[in-house]
Amino acid sequence: TLPGWRFANDTTVADVPGCAGEGGQCTFVRYRAANIDANTAGCVRESSRVFAGHVLPDDATLLQGFFSVVAVTTEECGTASTTEQTWSVSARRVDDAVWARAEEP
């Protein structure tokens, strides 16, 4: 689990993909990191991971939204670039989550 921010999914707090006012509860999580390499003229590499999703009021076991990874490098690294990958997420909460029920021989 990641610490995040939960709020009513009614677009009064935030209007982001994955939390666009569908009702229910919205969850927003962001993790950011940066690395500055002083040995290569101050090359900066940044990354950000974002999850935004919602649980609808009529089905509290279903979580839907998106997960996105953004990577940025500055010109000092050779070539400035920004890449983004985004995935749709759909998951259902279960009462008994386990990796495996029995070991394989």
PDB file of C-alpha atoms in Angstrom:
ATOM      1  CA  THR A   1       0.000   0.000   0.000  1.00  0.00           C
ATOM      2  CA  LEU A   2       1.000   3.614  -0.498  1.00  0.00           C
ATOM      3  CA  PRO A   3      -0.055   6.628   1.540  1.00  0.00           C
ATOM      4  CA  GLY A   4      -2.437   8.740  -0.451  1.00  0.00           C
ATOM      5  CA  TRP A   5      -5.220  11.221  -0.432  1.00  0.00           C
ATOM      6  CA  ARG A   6      -8.892  10.164  -0.328  1.00  0.00           C
ATOM      7  CA  PHE A   7     -11.743  12.514  -1.147  1.00  0.00           C
ATOM      8  CA  ALA A   8     -15.276  12.596  -2.510  1.00  0.00           C
ATOM      9  CA  ASN A   9     -15.245  11.949  -6.258  1.00  0.00           C
ATOM     10  CA  ASP A  10     -17.446  14.911  -7.200  1.00  0.00           C
ATOM     11  CA  THR A  11     -14.867  17.168  -9.005  1.00  0.00           C
ATOM     12  CA  THR A  12     -14.958  19.811  -6.254  1.00  0.00           C
ATOM     13  CA  VAL A  13     -11.497  18.821  -4.949  1.00  0.00           C
ATOM     14  CA  ALA A  14      -9.775  17.506  -8.083  1.00  0.00           C
ATOM     15  CA  ASP A  15     -10.710  16.682 -11.659  1.00  0.00           C
ATOM     16  CA  VAL A  16      -8.145  14.205 -12.956  1.00  0.00           C
ATOM     17  CA  PRO A  17      -8.467  11.154 -15.185  1.00  0.00           C
ATOM     18  CA  GLY A  18      -9.531   8.277 -12.963  1.00  0.00           C
ATOM     19  CA  CYS A  19     -11.413  10.685 -10.663  1.00  0.00           C
ATOM     20  CA  ALA A  20     -13.684  12.661 -12.945  1.00  0.00           C
ATOM     21  CA  GLY A  21     -16.836  12.986 -10.852  1.00  0.00           C
ATOM     22  CA  GLU A  22     -18.266   9.478 -11.162  1.00  0.00           C
ATOM     23  CA  GLY A  23     -19.349   9.553  -7.515  1.00  0.00           C
ATOM     24  CA  GLY A  24     -18.071   7.490  -4.601  1.00  0.00           C
ATOM     25  CA  GLN A  25     -14.570   7.904  -3.189  1.00  0.00           C
ATOM     26  CA  CYS A  26     -11.413   8.872  -5.068  1.00  0.00           C
ATOM     27  CA  THR A  27      -7.825   7.971  -4.182  1.00  0.00           C
ATOM     28  CA  PHE A  28      -4.815   9.934  -5.431  1.00  0.00           C
ATOM     29  CA  VAL A  29      -1.205   8.833  -4.813  1.00  0.00           C
ATOM     30  CA  ARG A  30       1.998  10.409  -6.173  1.00  0.00           C
ATOM     31  CA  TYR A  31       5.622   9.408  -5.641  1.00  0.00           C
ATOM     32  CA  ARG A  32       8.369  11.709  -6.949  1.00  0.00           C
ATOM     33  CA  ALA A  33      12.142  11.272  -7.018  1.00  0.00           C
ATOM     34  CA  ALA A  34      15.034  13.314  -8.426  1.00  0.00           C
ATOM     35  CA  ASN A  35      18.700  12.608  -8.918  1.00  0.00           C
ATOM     36  CA  ILE A  36      21.308  15.271  -9.758  1.00  0.00           C
ATOM     37  CA  ASP A  37      24.680  13.978 -10.957  1.00  0.00           C
ATOM     38  CA  ALA A  38      27.352  16.594 -10.174  1.00  0.00           C
ATOM     39  CA  ASN A  39      29.933  14.578 -12.151  1.00  0.00           C
ATOM     40  CA  THR A  40      28.082  15.080 -15.443  1.00  0.00           C
ATOM     41  CA  ALA A  41      27.518  18.857 -15.472  1.00  0.00           C
ATOM     42  CA  GLY A  42      24.440  18.679 -13.287  1.00  0.00           C
ATOM     43  CA  CYS A  43      22.491  16.028 -15.205  1.00  0.00           C
ATOM     44  CA  VAL A  44      19.027  15.813 -13.623  1.00  0.00           C
ATOM     45  CA  ARG A  45      16.856  12.700 -13.793  1.00  0.00           C
ATOM     46  CA  GLU A  46      13.365  12.930 -12.332  1.00  0.00           C
ATOM     47  CA  SER A  47      10.633  10.346 -12.092  1.00  0.00           C
ATOM     48  CA  SER A  48       7.039  10.487 -10.974  1.00  0.00           C
ATOM     49  CA  ARG A  49       4.538   7.703 -10.383  1.00  0.00           C
ATOM     50  CA  VAL A  50       0.870   8.611 -10.094  1.00  0.00           C
ATOM     51  CA  PHE A  51      -2.227   6.598  -9.314  1.00  0.00           C
ATOM     52  CA  ALA A  52      -5.690   8.133  -9.478  1.00  0.00           C
ATOM     53  CA  GLY A  53      -8.747   5.950  -9.141  1.00  0.00           C
ATOM     54  CA  HIS A  54     -12.214   5.704  -7.702  1.00  0.00           C
ATOM     55  CA  VAL A  55     -14.574   3.347  -5.932  1.00  0.00           C
ATOM     56  CA  LEU A  56     -18.170   3.796  -7.049  1.00  0.00           C
ATOM     57  CA  PRO A  57     -20.943   4.220  -4.459  1.00  0.00           C
ATOM     58  CA  ASP A  58     -22.880   1.182  -5.751  1.00  0.00           C
ATOM     59  CA  ASP A  59     -19.869  -1.223  -5.733  1.00  0.00           C
ATOM     60  CA  ALA A  60     -17.340  -0.524  -2.977  1.00  0.00           C
ATOM     61  CA  THR A  61     -15.276  -3.594  -3.931  1.00  0.00           C
ATOM     62  CA  LEU A  62     -14.293  -2.331  -7.404  1.00  0.00           C
ATOM     63  CA  LEU A  63     -11.424   0.153  -7.873  1.00  0.00           C
ATOM     64  CA  GLN A  64     -10.927   1.721 -11.321  1.00  0.00           C
ATOM     65  CA  GLY A  65      -8.474   4.360 -12.510  1.00  0.00           C
ATOM     66  CA  PHE A  66      -5.046   4.817 -14.046  1.00  0.00           C
ATOM     67  CA  PHE A  67      -1.385   4.421 -13.148  1.00  0.00           C
ATOM     68  CA  SER A  68       1.192   6.640 -14.850  1.00  0.00           C
ATOM     69  CA  VAL A  69       5.006   6.757 -14.856  1.00  0.00           C
ATOM     70  CA  VAL A  70       6.787   9.900 -16.097  1.00  0.00           C
ATOM     71  CA  ALA A  71      10.579  10.118 -16.556  1.00  0.00           C
ATOM     72  CA  VAL A  72      12.421  13.375 -17.323  1.00  0.00           C
ATOM     73  CA  THR A  73      16.104  13.952 -18.131  1.00  0.00           C
ATOM     74  CA  THR A  74      17.716  17.344 -18.721  1.00  0.00           C
ATOM     75  CA  GLU A  75      19.990  18.466 -21.566  1.00  0.00           C
ATOM     76  CA  GLU A  76      23.049  17.969 -19.359  1.00  0.00           C
ATOM     77  CA  CYS A  77      22.409  14.197 -19.539  1.00  0.00           C
ATOM     78  CA  GLY A  78      23.013  14.266 -23.305  1.00  0.00           C
ATOM     79  CA  THR A  79      19.531  14.783 -24.680  1.00  0.00           C
ATOM     80  CA  ALA A  80      16.592  16.302 -22.852  1.00  0.00           C
ATOM     81  CA  SER A  81      13.653  13.923 -22.847  1.00  0.00           C
ATOM     82  CA  THR A  82      10.303  13.233 -21.264  1.00  0.00           C
ATOM     83  CA  THR A  83       8.554   9.878 -21.457  1.00  0.00           C
ATOM     84  CA  GLU A  84       5.187   8.875 -20.054  1.00  0.00           C
ATOM     85  CA  GLN A  85       3.536   5.498 -19.819  1.00  0.00           C
ATOM     86  CA  THR A  86      -0.056   5.132 -18.645  1.00  0.00           C
ATOM     87  CA  TRP A  87      -2.072   2.028 -17.818  1.00  0.00           C
ATOM     88  CA  SER A  88      -5.752   1.587 -17.021  1.00  0.00           C
ATOM     89  CA  VAL A  89      -6.304  -0.165 -13.701  1.00  0.00           C
ATOM     90  CA  SER A  90      -9.248  -2.220 -12.544  1.00  0.00           C
ATOM     91  CA  ALA A  91      -9.111  -4.256  -9.345  1.00  0.00           C
ATOM     92  CA  ARG A  92     -11.588  -5.906  -7.033  1.00  0.00           C
ATOM     93  CA  ARG A  93     -11.140  -6.147  -3.260  1.00  0.00           C
ATOM     94  CA  VAL A  94     -11.388  -9.657  -1.883  1.00  0.00           C
ATOM     95  CA  ASP A  95     -11.869 -10.873   1.678  1.00  0.00           C
ATOM     96  CA  ASP A  96      -8.913 -13.283   1.619  1.00  0.00           C
ATOM     97  CA  ALA A  97      -6.000 -12.082  -0.519  1.00  0.00           C
ATOM     98  CA  VAL A  98      -3.156 -14.598  -0.807  1.00  0.00           C
ATOM     99  CA  TRP A  99      -0.211 -15.180  -3.169  1.00  0.00           C
ATOM    100  CA  ALA A 100      -0.821 -18.924  -3.349  1.00  0.00           C
ATOM    101  CA  ARG A 101      -2.940 -21.469  -1.549  1.00  0.00           C
ATOM    102  CA  ALA A 102      -0.405 -24.330  -1.685  1.00  0.00           C
ATOM    103  CA  GLU A 103       3.205 -24.894  -2.694  1.00  0.00           C
ATOM    104  CA  GLU A 104       3.878 -26.745  -5.891  1.00  0.00           C
ATOM    105  CA  PRO A 105       6.088 -29.877  -5.519  1.00  0.00           C
TER     106      PRO A 105
END
